[in-house]
mmCIF file of C-alpha atoms in Angstrom:
data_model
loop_
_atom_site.group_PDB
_atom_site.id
_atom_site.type_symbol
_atom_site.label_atom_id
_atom_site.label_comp_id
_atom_site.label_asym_id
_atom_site.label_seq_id
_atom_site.Cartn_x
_atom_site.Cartn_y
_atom_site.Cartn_z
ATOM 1 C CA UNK A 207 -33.371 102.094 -154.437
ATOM 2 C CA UNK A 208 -30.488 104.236 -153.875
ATOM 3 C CA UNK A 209 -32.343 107.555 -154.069
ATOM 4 C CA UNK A 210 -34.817 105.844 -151.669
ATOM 5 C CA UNK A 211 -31.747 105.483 -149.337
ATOM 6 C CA UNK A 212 -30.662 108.890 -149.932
ATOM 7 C CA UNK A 213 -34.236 110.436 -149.514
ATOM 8 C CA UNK A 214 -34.211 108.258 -146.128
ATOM 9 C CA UNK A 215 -30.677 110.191 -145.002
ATOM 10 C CA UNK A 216 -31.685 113.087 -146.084
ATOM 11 C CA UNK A 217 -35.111 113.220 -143.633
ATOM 12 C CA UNK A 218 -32.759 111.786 -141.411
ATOM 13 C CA UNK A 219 -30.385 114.248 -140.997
ATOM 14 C CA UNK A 220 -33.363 117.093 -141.028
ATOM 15 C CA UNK A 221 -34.737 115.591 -137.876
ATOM 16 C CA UNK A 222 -31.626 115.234 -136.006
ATOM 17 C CA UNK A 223 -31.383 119.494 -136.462
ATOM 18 C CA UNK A 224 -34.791 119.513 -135.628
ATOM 19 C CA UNK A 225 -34.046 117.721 -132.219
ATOM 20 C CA UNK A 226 -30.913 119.624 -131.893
ATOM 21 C CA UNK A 227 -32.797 122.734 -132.455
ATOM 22 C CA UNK A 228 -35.111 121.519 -130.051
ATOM 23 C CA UNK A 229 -33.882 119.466 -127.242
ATOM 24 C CA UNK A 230 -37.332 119.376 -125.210
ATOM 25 C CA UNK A 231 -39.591 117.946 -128.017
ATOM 26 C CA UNK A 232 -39.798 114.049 -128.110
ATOM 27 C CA UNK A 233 -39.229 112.021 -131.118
ATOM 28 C CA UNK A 234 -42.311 109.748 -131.855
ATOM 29 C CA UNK A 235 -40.514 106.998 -133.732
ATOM 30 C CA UNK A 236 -38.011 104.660 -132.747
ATOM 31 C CA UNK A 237 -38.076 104.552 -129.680
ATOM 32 C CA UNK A 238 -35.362 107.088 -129.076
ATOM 33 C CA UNK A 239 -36.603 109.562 -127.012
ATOM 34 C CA UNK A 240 -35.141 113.578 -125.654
ATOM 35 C CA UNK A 241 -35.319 114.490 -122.217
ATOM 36 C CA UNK A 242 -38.656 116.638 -122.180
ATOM 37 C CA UNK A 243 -38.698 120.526 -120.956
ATOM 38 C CA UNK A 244 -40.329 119.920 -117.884
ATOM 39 C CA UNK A 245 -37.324 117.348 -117.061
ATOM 40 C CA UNK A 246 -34.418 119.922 -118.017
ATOM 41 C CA UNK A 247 -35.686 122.806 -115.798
ATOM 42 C CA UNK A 248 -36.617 120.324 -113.328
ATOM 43 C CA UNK A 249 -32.493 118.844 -113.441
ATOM 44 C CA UNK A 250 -31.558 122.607 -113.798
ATOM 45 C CA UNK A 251 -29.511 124.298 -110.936
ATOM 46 C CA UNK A 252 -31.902 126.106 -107.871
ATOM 47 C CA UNK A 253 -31.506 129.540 -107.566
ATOM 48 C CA UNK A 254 -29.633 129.657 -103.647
ATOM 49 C CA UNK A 255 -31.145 131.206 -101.158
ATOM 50 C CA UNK A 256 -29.584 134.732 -100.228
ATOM 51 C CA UNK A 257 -27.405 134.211 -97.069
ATOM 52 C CA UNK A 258 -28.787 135.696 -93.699
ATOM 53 C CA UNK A 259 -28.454 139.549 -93.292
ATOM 54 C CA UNK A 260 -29.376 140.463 -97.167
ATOM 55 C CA UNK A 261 -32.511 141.594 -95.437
ATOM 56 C CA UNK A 262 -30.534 143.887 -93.200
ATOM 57 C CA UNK A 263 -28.332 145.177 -95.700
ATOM 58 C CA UNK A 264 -30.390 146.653 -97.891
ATOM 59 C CA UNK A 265 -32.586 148.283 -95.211
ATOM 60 C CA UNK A 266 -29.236 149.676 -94.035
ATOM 61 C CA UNK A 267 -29.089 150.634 -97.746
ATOM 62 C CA UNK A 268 -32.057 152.199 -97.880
ATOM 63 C CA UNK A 269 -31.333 154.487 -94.310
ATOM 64 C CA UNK A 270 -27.846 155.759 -95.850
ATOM 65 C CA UNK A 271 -29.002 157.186 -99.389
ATOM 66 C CA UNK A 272 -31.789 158.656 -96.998
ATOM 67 C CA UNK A 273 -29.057 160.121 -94.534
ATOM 68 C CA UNK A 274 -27.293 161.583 -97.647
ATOM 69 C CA UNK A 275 -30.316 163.119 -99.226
ATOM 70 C CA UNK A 276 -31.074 164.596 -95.758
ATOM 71 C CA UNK A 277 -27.731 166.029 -95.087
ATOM 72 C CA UNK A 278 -27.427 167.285 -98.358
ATOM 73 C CA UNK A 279 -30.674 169.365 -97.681
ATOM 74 C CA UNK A 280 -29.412 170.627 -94.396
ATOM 75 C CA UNK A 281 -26.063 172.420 -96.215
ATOM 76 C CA UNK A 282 -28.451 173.900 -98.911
ATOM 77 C CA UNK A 283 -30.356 175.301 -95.869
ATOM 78 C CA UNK A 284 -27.080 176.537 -94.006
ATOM 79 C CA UNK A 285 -25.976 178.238 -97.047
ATOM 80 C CA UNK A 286 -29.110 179.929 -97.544
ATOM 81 C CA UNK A 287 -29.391 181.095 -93.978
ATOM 82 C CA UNK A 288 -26.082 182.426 -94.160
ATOM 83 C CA UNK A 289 -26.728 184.131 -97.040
ATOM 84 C CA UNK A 290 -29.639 185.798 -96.403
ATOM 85 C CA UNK A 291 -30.098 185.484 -92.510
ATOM 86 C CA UNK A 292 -27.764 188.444 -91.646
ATOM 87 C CA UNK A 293 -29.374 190.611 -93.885
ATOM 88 C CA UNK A 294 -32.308 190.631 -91.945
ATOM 89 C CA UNK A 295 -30.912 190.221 -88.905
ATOM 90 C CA UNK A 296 -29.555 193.306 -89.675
ATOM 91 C CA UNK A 297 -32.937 195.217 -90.453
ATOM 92 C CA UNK A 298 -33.179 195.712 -86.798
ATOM 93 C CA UNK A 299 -31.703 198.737 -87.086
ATOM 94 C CA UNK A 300 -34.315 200.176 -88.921
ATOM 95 C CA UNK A 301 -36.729 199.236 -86.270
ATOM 96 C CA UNK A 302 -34.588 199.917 -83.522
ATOM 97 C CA UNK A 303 -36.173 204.025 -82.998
ATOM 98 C CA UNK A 304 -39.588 202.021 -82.786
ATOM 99 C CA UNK A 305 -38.349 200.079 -79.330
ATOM 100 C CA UNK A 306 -40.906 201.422 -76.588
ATOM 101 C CA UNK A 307 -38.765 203.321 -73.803
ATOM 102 C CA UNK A 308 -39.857 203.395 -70.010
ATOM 103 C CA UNK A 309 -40.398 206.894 -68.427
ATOM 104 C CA UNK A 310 -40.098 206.735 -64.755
ATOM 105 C CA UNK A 311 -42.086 209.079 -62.304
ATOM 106 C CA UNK A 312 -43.519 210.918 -65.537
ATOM 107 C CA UNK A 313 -47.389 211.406 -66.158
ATOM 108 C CA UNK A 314 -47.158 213.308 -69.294
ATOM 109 C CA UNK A 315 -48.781 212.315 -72.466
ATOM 110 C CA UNK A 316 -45.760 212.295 -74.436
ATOM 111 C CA UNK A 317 -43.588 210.330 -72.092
ATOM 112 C CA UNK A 318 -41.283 212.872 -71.841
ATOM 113 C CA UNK A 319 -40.412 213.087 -76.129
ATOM 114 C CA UNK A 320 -37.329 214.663 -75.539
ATOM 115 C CA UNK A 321 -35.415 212.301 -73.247
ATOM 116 C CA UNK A 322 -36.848 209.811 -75.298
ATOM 117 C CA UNK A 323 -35.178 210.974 -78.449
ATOM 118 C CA UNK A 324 -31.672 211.374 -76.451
ATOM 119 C CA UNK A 325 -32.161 208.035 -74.870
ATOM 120 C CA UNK A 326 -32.857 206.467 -78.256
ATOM 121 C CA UNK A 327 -30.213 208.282 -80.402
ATOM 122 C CA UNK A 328 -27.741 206.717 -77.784
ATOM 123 C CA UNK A 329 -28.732 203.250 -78.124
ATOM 124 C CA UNK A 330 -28.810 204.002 -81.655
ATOM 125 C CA UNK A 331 -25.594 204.965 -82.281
ATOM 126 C CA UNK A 332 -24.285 202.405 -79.450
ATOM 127 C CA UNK A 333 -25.811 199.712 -81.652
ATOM 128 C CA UNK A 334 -24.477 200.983 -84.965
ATOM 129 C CA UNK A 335 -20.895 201.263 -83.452
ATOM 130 C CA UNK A 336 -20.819 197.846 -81.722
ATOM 131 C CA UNK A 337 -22.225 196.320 -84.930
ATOM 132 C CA UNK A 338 -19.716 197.680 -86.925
ATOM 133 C CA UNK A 339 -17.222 197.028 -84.507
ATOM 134 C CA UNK A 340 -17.992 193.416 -84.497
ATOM 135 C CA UNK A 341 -17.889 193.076 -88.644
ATOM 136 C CA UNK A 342 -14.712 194.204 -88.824
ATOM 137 C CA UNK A 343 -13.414 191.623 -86.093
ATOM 138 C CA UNK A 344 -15.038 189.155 -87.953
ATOM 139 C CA UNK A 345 -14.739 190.509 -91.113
ATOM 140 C CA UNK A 346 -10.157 190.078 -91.124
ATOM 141 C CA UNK A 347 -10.118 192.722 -88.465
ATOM 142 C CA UNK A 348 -8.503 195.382 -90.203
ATOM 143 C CA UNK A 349 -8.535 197.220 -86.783
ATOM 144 C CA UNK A 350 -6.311 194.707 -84.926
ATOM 145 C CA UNK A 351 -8.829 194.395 -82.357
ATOM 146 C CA UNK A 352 -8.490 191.725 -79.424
ATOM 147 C CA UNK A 353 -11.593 191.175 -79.323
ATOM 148 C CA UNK A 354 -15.125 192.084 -80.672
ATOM 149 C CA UNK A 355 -16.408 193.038 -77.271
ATOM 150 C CA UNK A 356 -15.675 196.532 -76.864
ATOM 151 C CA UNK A 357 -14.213 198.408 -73.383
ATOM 152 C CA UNK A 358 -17.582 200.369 -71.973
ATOM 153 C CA UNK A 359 -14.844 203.560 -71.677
ATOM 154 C CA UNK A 360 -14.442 203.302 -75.430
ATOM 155 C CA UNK A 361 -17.957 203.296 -76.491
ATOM 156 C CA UNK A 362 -18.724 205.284 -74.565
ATOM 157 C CA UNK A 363 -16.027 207.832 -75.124
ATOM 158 C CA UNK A 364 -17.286 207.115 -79.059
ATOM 159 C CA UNK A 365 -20.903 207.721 -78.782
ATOM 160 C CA UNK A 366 -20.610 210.580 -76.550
ATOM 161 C CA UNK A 367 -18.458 212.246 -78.792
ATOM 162 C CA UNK A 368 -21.051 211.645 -81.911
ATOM 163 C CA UNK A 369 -24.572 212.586 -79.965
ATOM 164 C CA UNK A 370 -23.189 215.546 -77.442
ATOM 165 C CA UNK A 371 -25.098 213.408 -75.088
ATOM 166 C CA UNK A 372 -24.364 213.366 -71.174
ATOM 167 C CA UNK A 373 -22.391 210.435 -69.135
ATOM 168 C CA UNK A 374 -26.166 210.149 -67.178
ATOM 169 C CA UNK A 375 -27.893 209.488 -70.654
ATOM 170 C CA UNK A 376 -25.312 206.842 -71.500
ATOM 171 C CA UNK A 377 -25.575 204.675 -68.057
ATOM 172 C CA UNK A 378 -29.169 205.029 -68.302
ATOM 173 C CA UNK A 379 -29.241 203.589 -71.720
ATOM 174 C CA UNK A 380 -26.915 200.495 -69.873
ATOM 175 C CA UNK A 381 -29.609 200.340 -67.308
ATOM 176 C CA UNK A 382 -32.623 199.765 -69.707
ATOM 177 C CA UNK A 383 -30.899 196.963 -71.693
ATOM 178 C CA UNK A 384 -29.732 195.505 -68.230
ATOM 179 C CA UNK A 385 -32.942 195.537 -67.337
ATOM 180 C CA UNK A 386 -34.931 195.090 -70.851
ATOM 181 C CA UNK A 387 -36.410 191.411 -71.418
ATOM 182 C CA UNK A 388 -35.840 191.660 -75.157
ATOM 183 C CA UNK A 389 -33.077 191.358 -77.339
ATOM 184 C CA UNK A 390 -31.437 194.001 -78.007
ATOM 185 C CA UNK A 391 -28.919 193.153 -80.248
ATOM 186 C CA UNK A 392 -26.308 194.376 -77.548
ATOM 187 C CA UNK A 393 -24.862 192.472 -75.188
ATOM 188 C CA UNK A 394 -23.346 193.094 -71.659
ATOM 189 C CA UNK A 395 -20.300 191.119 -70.522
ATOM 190 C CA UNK A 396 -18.247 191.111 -67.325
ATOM 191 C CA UNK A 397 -14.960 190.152 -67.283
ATOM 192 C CA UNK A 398 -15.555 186.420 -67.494
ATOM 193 C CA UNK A 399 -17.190 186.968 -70.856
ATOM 194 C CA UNK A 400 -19.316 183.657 -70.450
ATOM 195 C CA UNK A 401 -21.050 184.905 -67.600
ATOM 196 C CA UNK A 402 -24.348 187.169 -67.751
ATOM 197 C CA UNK A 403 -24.169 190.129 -65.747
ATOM 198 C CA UNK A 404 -26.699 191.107 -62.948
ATOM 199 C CA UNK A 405 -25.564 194.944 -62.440
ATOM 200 C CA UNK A 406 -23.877 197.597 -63.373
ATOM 201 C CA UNK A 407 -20.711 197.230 -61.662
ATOM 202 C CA UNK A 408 -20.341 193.913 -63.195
ATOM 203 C CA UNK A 409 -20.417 195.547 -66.635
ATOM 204 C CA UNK A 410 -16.999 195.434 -68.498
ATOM 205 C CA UNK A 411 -17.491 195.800 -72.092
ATOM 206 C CA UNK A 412 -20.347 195.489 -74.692
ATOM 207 C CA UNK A 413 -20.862 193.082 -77.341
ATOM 208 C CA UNK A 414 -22.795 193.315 -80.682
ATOM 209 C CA UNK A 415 -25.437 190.050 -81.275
ATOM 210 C CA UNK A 416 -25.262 191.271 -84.709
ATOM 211 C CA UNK A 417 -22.250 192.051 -86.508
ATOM 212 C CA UNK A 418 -22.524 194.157 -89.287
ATOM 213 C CA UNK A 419 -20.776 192.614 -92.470
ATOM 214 C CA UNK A 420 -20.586 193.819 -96.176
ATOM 215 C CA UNK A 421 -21.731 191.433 -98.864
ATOM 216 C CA UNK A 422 -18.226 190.109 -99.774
ATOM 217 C CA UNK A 423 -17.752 189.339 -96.240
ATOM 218 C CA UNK A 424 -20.836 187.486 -95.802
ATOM 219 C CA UNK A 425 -20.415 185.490 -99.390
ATOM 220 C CA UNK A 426 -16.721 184.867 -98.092
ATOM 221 C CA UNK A 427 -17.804 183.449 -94.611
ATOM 222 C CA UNK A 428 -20.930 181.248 -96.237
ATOM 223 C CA UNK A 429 -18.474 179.332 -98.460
ATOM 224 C CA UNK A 430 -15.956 178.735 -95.498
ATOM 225 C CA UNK A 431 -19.330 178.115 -93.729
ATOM 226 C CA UNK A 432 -20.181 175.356 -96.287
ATOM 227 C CA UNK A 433 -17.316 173.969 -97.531
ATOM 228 C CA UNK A 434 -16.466 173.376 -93.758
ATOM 229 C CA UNK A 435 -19.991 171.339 -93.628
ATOM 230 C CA UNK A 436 -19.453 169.644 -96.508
ATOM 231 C CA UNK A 437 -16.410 168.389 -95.308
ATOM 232 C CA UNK A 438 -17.716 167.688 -92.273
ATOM 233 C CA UNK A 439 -21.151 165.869 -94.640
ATOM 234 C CA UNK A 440 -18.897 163.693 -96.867
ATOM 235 C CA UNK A 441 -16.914 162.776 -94.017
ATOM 236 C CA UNK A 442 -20.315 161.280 -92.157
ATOM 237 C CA UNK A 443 -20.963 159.683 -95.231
ATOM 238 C CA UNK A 444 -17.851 157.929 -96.036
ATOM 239 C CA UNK A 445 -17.991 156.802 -92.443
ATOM 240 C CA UNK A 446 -21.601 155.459 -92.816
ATOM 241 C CA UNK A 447 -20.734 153.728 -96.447
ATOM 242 C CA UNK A 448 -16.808 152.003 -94.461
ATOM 243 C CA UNK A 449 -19.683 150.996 -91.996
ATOM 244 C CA UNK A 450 -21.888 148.970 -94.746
ATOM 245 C CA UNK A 451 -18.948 147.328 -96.187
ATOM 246 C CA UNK A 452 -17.106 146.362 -93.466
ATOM 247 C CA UNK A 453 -20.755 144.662 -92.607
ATOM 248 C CA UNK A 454 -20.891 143.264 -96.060
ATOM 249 C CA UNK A 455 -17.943 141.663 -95.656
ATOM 250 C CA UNK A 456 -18.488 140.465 -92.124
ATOM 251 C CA UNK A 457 -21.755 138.975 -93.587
ATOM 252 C CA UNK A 458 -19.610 137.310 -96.682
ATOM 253 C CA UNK A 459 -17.032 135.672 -94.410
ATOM 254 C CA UNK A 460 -19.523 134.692 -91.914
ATOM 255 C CA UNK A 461 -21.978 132.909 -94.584
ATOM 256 C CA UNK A 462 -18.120 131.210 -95.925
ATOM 257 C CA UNK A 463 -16.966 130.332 -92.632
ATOM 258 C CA UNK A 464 -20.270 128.747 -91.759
ATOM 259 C CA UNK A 465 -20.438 126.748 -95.506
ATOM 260 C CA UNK A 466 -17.326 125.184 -94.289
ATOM 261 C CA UNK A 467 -18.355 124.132 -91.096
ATOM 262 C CA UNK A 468 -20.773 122.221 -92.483
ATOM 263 C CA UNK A 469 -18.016 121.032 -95.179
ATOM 264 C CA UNK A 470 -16.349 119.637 -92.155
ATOM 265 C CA UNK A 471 -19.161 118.140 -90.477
ATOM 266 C CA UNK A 472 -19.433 115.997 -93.470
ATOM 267 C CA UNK A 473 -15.921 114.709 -93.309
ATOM 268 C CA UNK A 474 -15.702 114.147 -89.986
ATOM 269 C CA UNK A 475 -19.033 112.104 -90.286
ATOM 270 C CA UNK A 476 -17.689 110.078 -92.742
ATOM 271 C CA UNK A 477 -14.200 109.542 -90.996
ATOM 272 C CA UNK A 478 -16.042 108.038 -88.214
ATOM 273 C CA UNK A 479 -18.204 106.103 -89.964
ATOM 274 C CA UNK A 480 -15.622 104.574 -92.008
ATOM 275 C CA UNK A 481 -13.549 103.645 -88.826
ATOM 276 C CA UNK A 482 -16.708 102.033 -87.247
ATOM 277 C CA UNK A 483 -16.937 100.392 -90.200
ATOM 278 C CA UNK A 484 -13.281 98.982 -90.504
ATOM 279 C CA UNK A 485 -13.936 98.148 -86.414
ATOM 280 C CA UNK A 486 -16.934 95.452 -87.389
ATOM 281 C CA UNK A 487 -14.401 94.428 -89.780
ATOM 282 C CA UNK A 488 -11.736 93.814 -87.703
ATOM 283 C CA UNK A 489 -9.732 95.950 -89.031
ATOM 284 C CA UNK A 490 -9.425 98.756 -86.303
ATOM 285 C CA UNK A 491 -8.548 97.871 -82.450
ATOM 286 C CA UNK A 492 -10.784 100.494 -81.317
ATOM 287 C CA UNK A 493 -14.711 101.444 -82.204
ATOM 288 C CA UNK A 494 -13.839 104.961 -81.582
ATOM 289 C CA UNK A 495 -11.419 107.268 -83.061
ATOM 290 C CA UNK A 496 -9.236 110.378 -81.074
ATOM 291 C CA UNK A 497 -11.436 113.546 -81.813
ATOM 292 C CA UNK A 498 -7.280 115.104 -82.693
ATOM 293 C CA UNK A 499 -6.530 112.414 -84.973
ATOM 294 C CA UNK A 500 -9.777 113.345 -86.788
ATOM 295 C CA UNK A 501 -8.583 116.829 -87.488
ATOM 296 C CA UNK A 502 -5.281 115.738 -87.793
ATOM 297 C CA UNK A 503 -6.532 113.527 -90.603
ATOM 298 C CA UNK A 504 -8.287 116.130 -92.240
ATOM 299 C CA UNK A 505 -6.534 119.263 -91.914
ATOM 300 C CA UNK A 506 -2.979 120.051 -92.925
ATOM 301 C CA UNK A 507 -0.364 121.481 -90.720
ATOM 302 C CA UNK A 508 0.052 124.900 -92.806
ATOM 303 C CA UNK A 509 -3.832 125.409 -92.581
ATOM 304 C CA UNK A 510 -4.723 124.574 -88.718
ATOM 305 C CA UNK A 511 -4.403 127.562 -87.726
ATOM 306 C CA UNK A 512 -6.332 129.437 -90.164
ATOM 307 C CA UNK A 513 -8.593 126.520 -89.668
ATOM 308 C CA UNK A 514 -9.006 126.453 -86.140
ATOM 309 C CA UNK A 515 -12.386 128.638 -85.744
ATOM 310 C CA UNK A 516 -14.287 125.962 -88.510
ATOM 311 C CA UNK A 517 -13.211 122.983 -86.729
ATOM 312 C CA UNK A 518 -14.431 124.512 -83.300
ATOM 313 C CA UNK A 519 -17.420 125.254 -84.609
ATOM 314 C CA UNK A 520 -17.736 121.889 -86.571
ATOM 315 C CA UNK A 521 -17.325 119.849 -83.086
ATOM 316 C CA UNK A 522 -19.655 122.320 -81.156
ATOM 317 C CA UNK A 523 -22.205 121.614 -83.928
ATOM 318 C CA UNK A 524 -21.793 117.995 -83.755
ATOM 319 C CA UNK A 525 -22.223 117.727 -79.925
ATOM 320 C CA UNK A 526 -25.553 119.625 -80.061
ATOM 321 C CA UNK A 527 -27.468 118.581 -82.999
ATOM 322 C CA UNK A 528 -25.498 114.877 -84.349
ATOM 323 C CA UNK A 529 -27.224 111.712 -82.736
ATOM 324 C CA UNK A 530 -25.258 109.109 -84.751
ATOM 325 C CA UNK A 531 -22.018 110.250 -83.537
ATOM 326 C CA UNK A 532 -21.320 110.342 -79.060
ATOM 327 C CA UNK A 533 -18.368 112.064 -77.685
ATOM 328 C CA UNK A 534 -16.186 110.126 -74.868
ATOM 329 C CA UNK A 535 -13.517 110.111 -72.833
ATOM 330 C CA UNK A 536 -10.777 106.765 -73.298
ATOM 331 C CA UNK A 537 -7.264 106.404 -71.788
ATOM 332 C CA UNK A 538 -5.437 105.769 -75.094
ATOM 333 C CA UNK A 539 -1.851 105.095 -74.513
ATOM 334 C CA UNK A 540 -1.337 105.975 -70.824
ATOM 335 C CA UNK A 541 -3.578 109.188 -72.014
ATOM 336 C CA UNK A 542 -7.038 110.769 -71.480
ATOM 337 C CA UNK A 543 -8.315 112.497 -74.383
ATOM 338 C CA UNK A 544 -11.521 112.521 -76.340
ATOM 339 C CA UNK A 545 -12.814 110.019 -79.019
ATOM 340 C CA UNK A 546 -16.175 109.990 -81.044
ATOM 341 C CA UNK A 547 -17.946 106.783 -81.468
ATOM 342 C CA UNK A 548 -20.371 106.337 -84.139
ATOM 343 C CA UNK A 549 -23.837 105.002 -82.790
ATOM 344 C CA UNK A 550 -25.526 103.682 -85.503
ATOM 345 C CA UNK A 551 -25.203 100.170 -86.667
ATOM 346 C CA UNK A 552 -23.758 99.329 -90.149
ATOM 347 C CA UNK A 553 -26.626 97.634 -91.505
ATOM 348 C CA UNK A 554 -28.960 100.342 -90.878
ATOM 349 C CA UNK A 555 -26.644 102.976 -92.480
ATOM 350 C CA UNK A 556 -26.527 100.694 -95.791
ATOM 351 C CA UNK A 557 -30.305 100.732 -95.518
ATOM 352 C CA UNK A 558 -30.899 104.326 -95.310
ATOM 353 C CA UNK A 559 -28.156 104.947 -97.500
#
């Protein structure tokens, strides 16, 4: 009988692991029974809905790893440009003896070939010099210049000097890029540099379109170039990203501050009710209760203040969308001020409840 007994414990203590192990399965004997699986993840906690502007959030996610990769592939394309982009902008002077040259009152077949070669070596070397001219201002100005818009005396004191040319050939080059619709790469300013000229008189010195810079120059003023757009990219995007999380934490105190509105909307349900309660009892002189000896009652001195937006909100929300509860006005102790009353009979409370 005793190693019945201990067979008995033994089976015993291999189901209770068993149900230990395996808190959903039922025992069949006894009459001792486990909650079942379905039960537990019925009992189990709900997952809480996300809190309103998740939805907006992550779209505004979404837009600001798009704004970065965008404005990361705008500085790859300013680099490049600056890179390469004055090297062929500066290919023009190759072309520049192909430019087609008017020939007033001529009817010969060749245009007139030798004032066209003059004409053209002038602009030529007019373009080379202001070009140059212009790199170096831009390039640290080794030269001191004031500015890279040169005096029309002084180029034209330069590039008379290197073609032998005459002082008619050089104002009649001026006169057919005055007049020229294309773009020259040489520019004609009058003494308020931001306005365009309309004649010759107006004319006060020349400006190259296209500077002409070596290739340390160009590398030097493509990194300034970039880092100065970089700056100017991570400086968007730190703005954009203090942006989403000051929203983020708008959105955080907003879902908190309305949580404990509805925290107080409880109490000051309750309060109410109890003091109608204690009223049918006898036990209160008044069916109503002062809506300032409610807070009073359930807010603390040191935290009113800090306070003072949830309880707002908490009475707003009860005179819109609470039945049970009616605001008034009573003279209480040679005083008007406001009271709640609760509406609702005791004995149908206790029944719904």
């Amino acid at each position: 009988s005793s190693v019945g007994k201990e067979v008995e414990r033994d089976a015993s203590s291999r189901a209770g692991g068993l149900i230990r192990r395996f808190p959903w399965r039922a025992a069949s004997d006894g009459g001792h029974g486990v909650t079942p699986r379905t039960a537990l993840l019925r009992s189990a906690p709900r997952q809480q809905p996300e809190g309103k502007g998740k939805g907006l959030e992550y779209y505004l996610s979404q837009f600001l790893w798009l704004a970065s990769l965008v404005l990361l592939l705008i500085f790859l394309g300013i680099l490049v440009v600056k890179m390469v982009g004055s090297g062929w902008l500066d290919r023009r002077e190759e072309s520049f003896n192909l430019l087609p040259v008017d020939c007033d009152k001529s009817t010969d077949e060749f245009c007139q070939a030798k004032q066209k070669d003059v004409t053209m070596a002038v602009l030529h070397e007019l373009y080379s010099y202001l070009s140059v001219q212009a790199g170096n201002f831009e390039c640290g100005n080794p030269e001191n210049l004031k500015s890279k818009c040169i005096w029309v005396s002084e180029a034209k004191e330069h590039v008379l000097n290197v073609t032998g040319s005459s002082s008619q050939k050089f104002e009649a080059a001026l006169h057919w890029i005055l007049n020229s619709n294309k773009d020259l790469g040489i520019r004609l300013k009058g003494k308020d540099l931001s306005e365009p000229v309309s004649s010759m008189e107006e004319v006060f010195c020349l400006e190259s379109a296209h500077p002409q810079m070596g290739l340390g120059c160009r590398f030097r003023r493509a990194v300034v170039t970039a880092i100065r757009n970089l700056f100017l990219f991570f400086c968007s995007l730190i703005t954009l990203w203090g942006i989403l999380i000051y929203l983020r934490y708008r959105w955080r105190k907003m879902e908190e501050e309305e949580q404990a509105m509805y925290e107080m909307v409880k109490k000051i349900i309750a309060v109410v009710q109890d003091h109608y309660k204690e009223w049918e009892r006898n036990l209160e002189r008044y069916p109503y209760v002062g809506i300032f000896h409610v807070r009073d009652s359930l807010i603390p001195p040191q935290s009113r203040k800090k306070m003072k937006r949830v309880w707002e909100r908490a009475v707003d929300f009860l005179a819109s969308n609470e039945s049970r509860i009616q605001t008034e006005s009573h003279r209480v102790a040679g005083e008007d001020m406001l009271v709640w009353r609760w509406t609702q009979p005791s004995y149908l409370s206790d029944s719904e409840h």
